[in-house]
PDB file of C-alpha atoms in Angstrom:
ATOM      1  CA  MET N   1     -32.294-209.395 -47.854  1.00 88.00           C
ATOM      2  CA  LYS N   2     -31.512-208.635 -44.213  1.00 94.00           C
ATOM      3  CA  GLN N   3     -32.374-205.222 -42.750  1.00 96.00           C
ATOM      4  CA  LEU N   4     -29.532-203.831 -40.592  1.00 96.00           C
ATOM      5  CA  VAL N   5     -30.622-201.952 -37.477  1.00 97.00           C
ATOM      6  CA  ILE N   6     -27.867-200.022 -35.699  1.00 96.00           C
ATOM      7  CA  ILE N   7     -28.385-199.647 -31.964  1.00 95.00           C
ATOM      8  CA  GLY N   8     -27.152-196.230 -30.875  1.00 92.00           C
ATOM      9  CA  GLY N   9     -26.947-193.158 -33.058  1.00 87.00           C
ATOM     10  CA  GLY N  10     -24.008-191.447 -31.361  1.00 86.00           C
ATOM     11  CA  GLY N  11     -20.474-191.213 -32.642  1.00 87.00           C
ATOM     12  CA  PHE N  12     -19.762-194.937 -32.539  1.00 92.00           C
ATOM     13  CA  GLY N  13     -23.116-195.799 -34.136  1.00 91.00           C
ATOM     14  CA  ARG N  14     -22.360-193.410 -36.994  1.00 90.00           C
ATOM     15  CA  GLU N  15     -18.950-195.039 -37.421  1.00 93.00           C
ATOM     16  CA  VAL N  16     -20.663-198.440 -37.593  1.00 95.00           C
ATOM     17  CA  LEU N  17     -22.945-196.986 -40.266  1.00 94.00           C
ATOM     18  CA  GLU N  18     -19.924-196.078 -42.388  1.00 93.00           C
ATOM     19  CA  TRP N  19     -18.422-199.554 -41.892  1.00 93.00           C
ATOM     20  CA  ALA N  20     -21.728-201.147 -42.891  1.00 93.00           C
ATOM     21  CA  ARG N  21     -21.942-198.997 -46.010  1.00 90.00           C
ATOM     22  CA  ALA N  22     -18.361-199.839 -46.978  1.00 91.00           C
ATOM     23  CA  ALA N  23     -18.849-203.563 -46.358  1.00 89.00           C
ATOM     24  CA  SER N  24     -21.967-203.665 -48.513  1.00 81.00           C
ATOM     25  CA  GLU N  25     -19.924-202.387 -51.460  1.00 79.00           C
ATOM     26  CA  CYS N  26     -18.145-205.773 -51.485  1.00 83.00           C
ATOM     27  CA  GLY N  27     -21.438-207.548 -52.040  1.00 83.00           C
ATOM     28  CA  PRO N  28     -24.740-206.542 -50.514  1.00 82.00           C
ATOM     29  CA  VAL N  29     -25.791-208.715 -47.580  1.00 85.00           C
ATOM     30  CA  TRP N  30     -28.138-206.178 -45.986  1.00 90.00           C
ATOM     31  CA  THR N  31     -29.787-202.840 -46.459  1.00 92.00           C
ATOM     32  CA  ILE N  32     -29.485-200.259 -43.714  1.00 94.00           C
ATOM     33  CA  LYS N  33     -32.875-199.893 -42.062  1.00 96.00           C
ATOM     34  CA  GLY N  34     -31.969-197.226 -39.510  1.00 94.00           C
ATOM     35  CA  PHE N  35     -30.955-196.409 -35.959  1.00 94.00           C
ATOM     36  CA  LEU N  36     -32.501-197.253 -32.611  1.00 95.00           C
ATOM     37  CA  ASP N  37     -31.657-194.651 -29.990  1.00 92.00           C
ATOM     38  CA  ASP N  38     -33.146-193.410 -26.752  1.00 90.00           C
ATOM     39  CA  ALA N  39     -31.901-189.855 -27.345  1.00 82.00           C
ATOM     40  CA  PRO N  40     -34.200-187.174 -28.762  1.00 72.00           C
ATOM     41  CA  ALA N  41     -34.735-187.372 -32.517  1.00 67.00           C
ATOM     42  CA  GLY N  42     -32.807-184.126 -33.093  1.00 65.00           C
ATOM     43  CA  SER N  43     -29.579-185.815 -32.046  1.00 69.00           C
ATOM     44  CA  LEU N  44     -29.418-187.693 -35.373  1.00 71.00           C
ATOM     45  CA  LYS N  45     -29.504-184.582 -37.555  1.00 68.00           C
ATOM     46  CA  GLY N  46     -26.877-184.743 -40.244  1.00 68.00           C
ATOM     47  CA  THR N  47     -27.175-188.508 -40.672  1.00 60.00           C
ATOM     48  CA  ILE N  48     -28.069-188.660 -44.331  1.00 68.00           C
ATOM     49  CA  ASN N  49     -30.814-191.033 -45.483  1.00 81.00           C
ATOM     50  CA  VAL N  50     -30.884-193.108 -42.296  1.00 89.00           C
ATOM     51  CA  PRO N  51     -34.060-192.892 -40.243  1.00 90.00           C
ATOM     52  CA  LEU N  52     -34.471-193.025 -36.496  1.00 90.00           C
ATOM     53  CA  LEU N  53     -36.674-196.087 -35.974  1.00 93.00           C
ATOM     54  CA  GLY N  54     -37.482-195.298 -32.364  1.00 92.00           C
ATOM     55  CA  ARG N  55     -36.358-196.120 -28.873  1.00 93.00           C
ATOM     56  CA  VAL N  56     -34.463-199.331 -28.134  1.00 94.00           C
ATOM     57  CA  LYS N  57     -36.911-200.762 -25.625  1.00 92.00           C
ATOM     58  CA  GLY N  58     -40.045-200.063 -27.666  1.00 92.00           C
ATOM     59  CA  TYR N  59     -38.835-201.498 -30.975  1.00 96.00           C
ATOM     60  CA  LYS N  60     -40.599-204.616 -32.229  1.00 97.00           C
ATOM     61  CA  PRO N  61     -38.214-206.701 -34.367  1.00 97.00           C
ATOM     62  CA  GLU N  62     -39.494-207.684 -37.785  1.00 96.00           C
ATOM     63  CA  ALA N  63     -38.614-210.645 -39.964  1.00 96.00           C
ATOM     64  CA  GLY N  64     -35.259-210.045 -41.630  1.00 96.00           C
ATOM     65  CA  ASP N  65     -33.972-207.578 -39.013  1.00 97.00           C
ATOM     66  CA  VAL N  66     -30.385-207.997 -37.864  1.00 97.00           C
ATOM     67  CA  PHE N  67     -28.833-205.848 -35.155  1.00 97.00           C
ATOM     68  CA  ILE N  68     -25.431-204.381 -34.393  1.00 95.00           C
TER      69      ILE N  68
END
């Protein structure tokens, strides 16, 4: 199964997270792997069960990763 990585953990990124969760209810195509964001880790507080994977530039894509 694909691993969805959301680039940006701000307001729009969190909205994308909700869209991705809702879409997967129609038939799972991916699991949500986490966010990439260059902001400090504390900026993602309140995002339930979604990890901060690191900074955008330093992330090494893995097999099965898809990005939005």
